[in-house]
Amino acid sequence: MSKLDSKIPEGALEQKWEKYKSSVALVNPANKRSLEVLVVGSGLAGASAAATLAEMGYKVKCFCFQDSARRAHSIAAQGGINAAKNYQNDGDSTYRLFYDTIKGGDYRAREANVYRLASVSANIIDQCVASGVPLAREYGGMLSNRSFGGTQVQRTFYAAGQTGQQLLLGAYSGLQRQVGLGTVEMMSRHEMLDIVNIDGKCRGIIARDLISGKLERHFGHAVLLCTGGYGNVFYLSTNAMGSNVTAAWKAHKKGAFFGNPCFTQIHPTCIPVSGDHQSKLTLMSESLRNDGRIWVPKKQGDTRKANEIPEEERDYYLERRYPAFGNLVPRDVASRAAKERCDAGYGVGTSKMAVYLDFKSAIARYGHTKAVTQGIHNPTAEQLKDFGKQVVEEKYGNLFEMYEQITGENPYQLPMRIYPAVHYTMGGLWVDYNLMTTVPGLYALGEANFSDHGANRLGASALMQGLADGYFVIPYTIGAYLSKEISTKAISTDHEAFVKAEKDAQAIIDRLFAIKGTKSVDHFHKKLGKIMWDKCGMARNEKGLKEAIAEIRALRDEFWKDVRVLGSPNELNPELEKAGRVADFLELGELMCIDALNRSESCGGHFREESQTEEGEALRKDDEFAYVAAWENKGDNNYEIHKEELKFEVIKISQRSYK
Amino acid sequence: MSSTSGKMMQSSIGKKLLMGLTGLFLVSFLIVHCLLNSFIFFNDGGLLFNQGAKFMATNPIIRAMEYVLFLGLIIHMLQALILTMQNNKARPVKYVMQGNEANSKWYSRSMGLLGTLLLLFLIIHLAHFWVKSRFTGLPGEDANGNENLYAVMQDVFHIWWVVVIYVAGVISLAYHLLHGFQSAFQTLGWNHPKYTPTIKKIGMFFSIIISLIFALMPICIYFGCIK
Amino acid sequence: MSHGNMNLTLKIWRQKSDKEKGKLVTYPVQDISPDMSFLEMFDVLNEQLITKGEEPIAFDHDCREGICGMCSMFINGRPHGPKRGVTTCQLHMRSFKNGDTIVVEPWRAAAFPVIKDLTVDRSAFDRIISKGGFISVNTGNAQDANNIPIPKTDADAAFNAAACIGCGACVATCKNSSAMLFVSAKISQLALLPQGKVEATARVKNMVAQMDEEGFGNCTNTGACEIECPKGISLENIARMNREFYVANIKS
């Protein structure tokens, strides 16, 4: 018998959640007051969960490592949030959103979870609007929608290019309201360093006050990890500098299985690396691919400037390879194609690791249209360009500005240079239908769990999942567990399990300071990132993955012998924080490679070079790999795989094609 | 009501409201003062001016308003003092390098200094005219039998350094108004993309014109353009 | 490790904690690339310090794409440096010249005590929000999102106010350390939306009271905050807050 029980309710797919909601055990208000819940992380999932649970009457503590809950990296999401509202009357439905998400995830997600996600999506929009989120509107006062990759309907709600910011601030304001009411204790500048298990259940955490450096013990009847993704294992990613895996990883080491760790989303349109000083990568919204054409020179190692290369010497490789979808192929396909061209020596820019995203034809096309609408029948070339520029500016002005700020180049005159970058991790802590990990009482929400996006996430779905988990799923599912905990009294933090966990956390800190090595934390982080990017990035093969595992092990040993952490543990010490996080990345990286090695198929963000069609397209192997790989940590960097079979009862699996 | 309004006036916005309202009230006084004094430009030996001065000195409503005026002035000054002290406390450690010239006008940051200069000027100005007219008495009467305040003006503005002080005082006034006028509207909550540019223009026009007129009085007298 | 060709002299505020006095310390940096962001230049400096065995400089930063509001450096007398409309993380070294001397200080305000070096405590902002920067709607209470039509102009204006990232540049640059721009942005956003009108009276009173209690200074309308705000929050919001405040106090 597998150790994995997904606890998917019985019944027809559409009725599972409804039935679950009406049959799940409840906790009465008086009992809620004595039940304590710890929420780690204050992004969309964390803030919405903490606020909602507090509204329901639970005693909540919420932790974040930033100086305020409002800074969580959900804030950086640009594009939008999907919801099956069908406000556009274009045939959208819960089922279609569900179907698109499963298909977009390349059939590696759980049907029941995704259907639930789709069915609560509409409530999210209602909740956000009610709490004052200024989503974009039409002149009639109704909400506006736009289209996004991987779908044929318009279901994406947005707030200019700052949807994540507005949604997060909405959730944050709800959280601050509870803080003001005294129902949530907000612990900012606190980092979780371990979970505490007592009698097989998660009963609390050890957190470090990042200002005083003191380790603190916090008890909770349940603990929610809403700590985001681990893309920073690659060093360079679109994640925030502080985004880390530590909370999830420590939980993993204490019994929570890690699901599909190798599923990483590489976003195709990011500003390329400009030098080895680079600390992070910046995304350019996917929407740019609606109007930009992607190309490289036809000649290898062409050193001419973009504008000096004549039309017939340009290779619009996406249009060439995928005539049906052209520049609008899904993220994973576009990313791999860019890498293929650059690896073959056709890359552009100083680093040669970039391709062009060109708006010249869009400017010309829009210029013509605008000239016609202005009644100018024989416009000059100059006029056409100006008109075209105006239209493009209206649509993408802020993105063009951002590009110019970072690169110093004007994208109206020169094509943008872009390259794929690590953006999101579909993998995460394995959770059941209740969002509970394999440790009873320990939950994972949002990007921190593995659940809804399979092997590839569609645009505008991350925000949806974070808020669905926090606002509408956990408030119900936590009752199933806490209703059995009403007689559990708060456990003293002097309990030996707390004492031991704190001692262990302290030991790691002491060990880091004791090394007194010669290299900075960043030195190791950059090296790890390079191994991961080269060998466990957009394309992987057996040989590379095996090398990567050996290299990571060696790097980890070197880290623990030669890292230099200065200052003291009893103060604000960003180097110490980084060291702890990188130490965990050095373990996670190995597991990611092990998982990637095991999955000898190509699917979604996971491209195994051994598994491709003759034309070089991804080849999925459904008979062998239609499962979730949930890894158990056996200590000393040993892992055991547990497989949760994915049963597709409603959707028929088929190979994706974009030709 | 009284306790909430009391609370309101103690709040930062309430204090600013009082600054704005008293400021605008003082502006209204400036207008009257300027109009009346402009009578000297008729160049009639001050007859019309003295007539006006008599009206101002004897009309009971105007006399009552004089108390209100002083009250407004005192509130404006005290509030400014309190606000300045609070603002200083709000930044106990100063910047080593402060580059506000890039983001705001110097006079908007120097209202306290300009106000202090104005106060010093005001004391001199009151000593020159108001004290004499109200307490120590004026030298004789004019052809119409009115008290001859105009004669005092002629005396005072024939001393060159007095003229310099007055012109300097009026320049302080100009800059104080340049910020204060539109700032009062902002504090009152009147900021609208359609109307604010107009308010700012009026404020600038008003500050310059009124200060110019005031400045011309001592200058014209000193150079004998007005006899 | 050669990056580029700029050599600079940095004068950076070092302060062990809020209890100890701080001072400017001079650090020369070499081979800086104009393509680096200001914070990447700090990464280079910190790397140098670590190699020398000196404690690196503590500074707040996170998303490094101008939206989280965490970075907060006062550069040559201006919050987020000389460029308009950007945060420190988006400021690039091409905005400076080879040979420049750059003075970097923390935000300075009584309400933002220094924690260490360039890191300050901005939790006062959170406390202000917790007094009313929200709409009291519990999860599950909401009606259909399109039941409340909102004129596009209002929705856009609310969005513009909501664009505030809470970085505190307004406080930092204000000669009075006033937080009026920050507070007014949130009050404006919610005042412009029909959903927010229900609690408008209590909101503005409570938030202004908390703002005063935190020890921020008073607004003297110099307009510096509007110029330095990386998100272009307008002074109109302060006027709107003032109106809301007067109306609230007249009403009750």
mmCIF file of C-alpha atoms in Angstrom, chain A residues 229-369:
data_model
loop_
_atom_site.group_PDB
_atom_site.id
_atom_site.type_symbol
_atom_site.label_atom_id
_atom_site.label_comp_id
_atom_site.label_asym_id
_atom_site.label_seq_id
_atom_site.Cartn_x
_atom_site.Cartn_y
_atom_site.Cartn_z
ATOM 1 C CA GLY A 229 8.581 28.431 -4.944
ATOM 2 C CA TYR A 230 12.222 27.498 -5.070
ATOM 3 C CA GLY A 231 13.279 28.915 -8.447
ATOM 4 C CA ASN A 232 16.236 30.579 -6.752
ATOM 5 C CA VAL A 233 18.002 27.222 -6.668
ATOM 6 C CA PHE A 234 19.098 28.394 -10.149
ATOM 7 C CA TYR A 235 20.590 31.565 -8.592
ATOM 8 C CA LEU A 236 19.286 33.626 -11.510
ATOM 9 C CA SER A 237 15.519 33.637 -11.752
ATOM 10 C CA THR A 238 12.606 36.028 -11.812
ATOM 11 C CA ASN A 239 12.071 35.292 -8.108
ATOM 12 C CA ALA A 240 12.829 37.831 -5.427
ATOM 13 C CA MET A 241 16.278 37.742 -3.876
ATOM 14 C CA GLY A 242 14.892 36.355 -0.636
ATOM 15 C CA SER A 243 12.646 33.673 -2.153
ATOM 16 C CA ASN A 244 13.828 30.369 -0.735
ATOM 17 C CA VAL A 245 13.007 26.746 -0.082
ATOM 18 C CA THR A 246 14.049 26.608 3.547
ATOM 19 C CA ALA A 247 10.617 26.229 5.135
ATOM 20 C CA ALA A 248 9.471 23.598 2.648
ATOM 21 C CA TRP A 249 12.821 21.841 2.788
ATOM 22 C CA LYS A 250 12.939 21.643 6.568
ATOM 23 C CA ALA A 251 9.412 20.250 6.490
ATOM 24 C CA HIS A 252 10.554 17.756 3.879
ATOM 25 C CA LYS A 253 13.375 16.636 6.129
ATOM 26 C CA LYS A 254 10.856 16.127 8.913
ATOM 27 C CA GLY A 255 8.566 13.896 6.921
ATOM 28 C CA ALA A 256 6.759 15.904 4.235
ATOM 29 C CA PHE A 257 7.191 14.339 0.807
ATOM 30 C CA PHE A 258 8.381 16.554 -2.021
ATOM 31 C CA GLY A 259 6.309 16.260 -5.204
ATOM 32 C CA ASN A 260 7.763 16.548 -8.710
ATOM 33 C CA PRO A 261 10.730 18.684 -7.631
ATOM 34 C CA CYS A 262 12.158 18.850 -11.156
ATOM 35 C CA PHE A 263 9.110 20.595 -12.688
ATOM 36 C CA THR A 264 10.384 24.096 -13.304
ATOM 37 C CA GLN A 265 8.823 26.688 -15.531
ATOM 38 C CA ILE A 266 11.233 28.568 -17.739
ATOM 39 C CA HIS A 267 9.603 31.733 -18.999
ATOM 40 C CA PRO A 268 10.543 32.579 -22.585
ATOM 41 C CA THR A 269 10.519 36.381 -22.511
ATOM 42 C CA CYS A 270 12.959 37.733 -19.970
ATOM 43 C CA ILE A 271 15.641 40.358 -20.271
ATOM 44 C CA PRO A 272 18.899 38.482 -20.875
ATOM 45 C CA VAL A 273 21.845 38.338 -18.545
ATOM 46 C CA SER A 274 24.115 41.352 -19.081
ATOM 47 C CA GLY A 275 27.187 40.155 -17.214
ATOM 48 C CA ASP A 276 28.421 38.057 -14.318
ATOM 49 C CA HIS A 277 27.357 40.769 -11.886
ATOM 50 C CA GLN A 278 23.723 39.920 -12.645
ATOM 51 C CA SER A 279 21.713 39.207 -9.503
ATOM 52 C CA LYS A 280 18.280 38.517 -10.872
ATOM 53 C CA LEU A 281 16.280 38.382 -14.068
ATOM 54 C CA THR A 282 13.340 40.508 -15.065
ATOM 55 C CA LEU A 283 10.341 39.205 -16.880
ATOM 56 C CA MET A 284 8.744 40.905 -19.855
ATOM 57 C CA SER A 285 5.070 39.986 -19.913
ATOM 58 C CA GLU A 286 3.993 37.103 -22.111
ATOM 59 C CA SER A 287 1.525 39.463 -23.749
ATOM 60 C CA LEU A 288 4.403 40.922 -25.809
ATOM 61 C CA ARG A 289 4.395 37.793 -27.932
ATOM 62 C CA ASN A 290 1.002 38.855 -29.293
ATOM 63 C CA ASP A 291 2.719 41.539 -31.364
ATOM 64 C CA GLY A 292 6.437 40.839 -31.317
ATOM 65 C CA ARG A 293 8.128 38.503 -33.801
ATOM 66 C CA ILE A 294 10.982 36.375 -32.562
ATOM 67 C CA TRP A 295 14.024 35.888 -34.775
ATOM 68 C CA VAL A 296 17.769 35.254 -34.976
ATOM 69 C CA PRO A 297 20.156 35.821 -37.912
ATOM 70 C CA LYS A 298 20.329 33.017 -40.464
ATOM 71 C CA LYS A 299 24.101 33.195 -40.307
ATOM 72 C CA GLN A 300 25.909 31.708 -37.330
ATOM 73 C CA GLY A 301 27.866 34.173 -35.213
ATOM 74 C CA ASP A 302 26.515 37.164 -37.129
ATOM 75 C CA THR A 303 28.008 40.285 -35.514
ATOM 76 C CA ARG A 304 25.998 42.882 -37.410
ATOM 77 C CA LYS A 305 23.566 45.121 -35.568
ATOM 78 C CA ALA A 306 19.936 43.978 -35.710
ATOM 79 C CA ASN A 307 18.834 46.784 -38.002
ATOM 80 C CA GLU A 308 21.649 46.033 -40.455
ATOM 81 C CA ILE A 309 20.457 42.492 -41.046
ATOM 82 C CA PRO A 310 18.138 42.429 -44.082
ATOM 83 C CA GLU A 311 14.773 40.718 -43.918
ATOM 84 C CA GLU A 312 15.804 37.725 -46.008
ATOM 85 C CA GLU A 313 18.701 36.960 -43.685
ATOM 86 C CA ARG A 314 16.480 36.646 -40.610
ATOM 87 C CA ASP A 315 15.185 33.352 -39.303
ATOM 88 C CA TYR A 316 11.762 33.665 -37.672
ATOM 89 C CA TYR A 317 12.274 30.236 -36.222
ATOM 90 C CA LEU A 318 9.022 29.910 -34.267
ATOM 91 C CA GLU A 319 6.974 30.816 -37.324
ATOM 92 C CA ARG A 320 9.078 28.403 -39.343
ATOM 93 C CA ARG A 321 8.806 25.485 -36.922
ATOM 94 C CA TYR A 322 5.269 26.013 -35.653
ATOM 95 C CA PRO A 323 3.305 27.603 -38.479
ATOM 96 C CA ALA A 324 -0.068 27.107 -36.730
ATOM 97 C CA PHE A 325 0.815 28.859 -33.467
ATOM 98 C CA GLY A 326 3.875 30.813 -34.574
ATOM 99 C CA ASN A 327 5.103 33.217 -31.904
ATOM 100 C CA LEU A 328 2.250 32.199 -29.615
ATOM 101 C CA VAL A 329 3.346 28.668 -28.763
ATOM 102 C CA PRO A 330 3.198 27.818 -25.042
ATOM 103 C CA ARG A 331 5.958 28.939 -22.727
ATOM 104 C CA ASP A 332 7.848 25.662 -22.554
ATOM 105 C CA VAL A 333 7.987 25.305 -26.349
ATOM 106 C CA ALA A 334 9.088 28.888 -26.939
ATOM 107 C CA SER A 335 11.797 28.624 -24.302
ATOM 108 C CA ARG A 336 13.290 25.460 -25.676
ATOM 109 C CA ALA A 337 13.311 26.794 -29.225
ATOM 110 C CA ALA A 338 15.272 29.879 -28.110
ATOM 111 C CA LYS A 339 17.791 27.746 -26.292
ATOM 112 C CA GLU A 340 18.164 25.496 -29.322
ATOM 113 C CA ARG A 341 19.028 28.445 -31.601
ATOM 114 C CA CYS A 342 21.491 29.979 -29.143
ATOM 115 C CA ASP A 343 23.198 26.658 -28.452
ATOM 116 C CA ALA A 344 23.572 26.194 -32.202
ATOM 117 C CA GLY A 345 25.464 29.484 -32.396
ATOM 118 C CA TYR A 346 22.784 31.839 -33.709
ATOM 119 C CA GLY A 347 22.352 33.850 -30.515
ATOM 120 C CA VAL A 348 22.596 37.641 -30.504
ATOM 121 C CA GLY A 349 23.866 40.373 -28.219
ATOM 122 C CA THR A 350 27.208 40.509 -26.460
ATOM 123 C CA SER A 351 26.630 37.267 -24.593
ATOM 124 C CA LYS A 352 25.213 35.506 -27.688
ATOM 125 C CA MET A 353 22.619 34.082 -25.320
ATOM 126 C CA ALA A 354 19.610 36.024 -26.557
ATOM 127 C CA VAL A 355 17.149 36.204 -29.416
ATOM 128 C CA TYR A 356 15.361 39.210 -30.881
ATOM 129 C CA LEU A 357 11.765 40.125 -30.123
ATOM 130 C CA ASP A 358 10.962 42.560 -32.868
ATOM 131 C CA PHE A 359 8.071 45.014 -33.025
ATOM 132 C CA LYS A 360 8.920 46.466 -36.422
ATOM 133 C CA SER A 361 6.133 44.740 -38.304
ATOM 134 C CA ALA A 362 3.643 45.429 -35.517
ATOM 135 C CA ILE A 363 4.576 49.112 -35.643
ATOM 136 C CA ALA A 364 4.124 49.116 -39.417
ATOM 137 C CA ARG A 365 0.820 47.238 -39.251
ATOM 138 C CA TYR A 366 -0.645 49.432 -36.518
ATOM 139 C CA GLY A 367 0.687 52.487 -38.297
ATOM 140 C CA HIS A 368 -1.317 51.625 -41.405
ATOM 141 C CA THR A 369 -4.488 50.961 -39.433
#
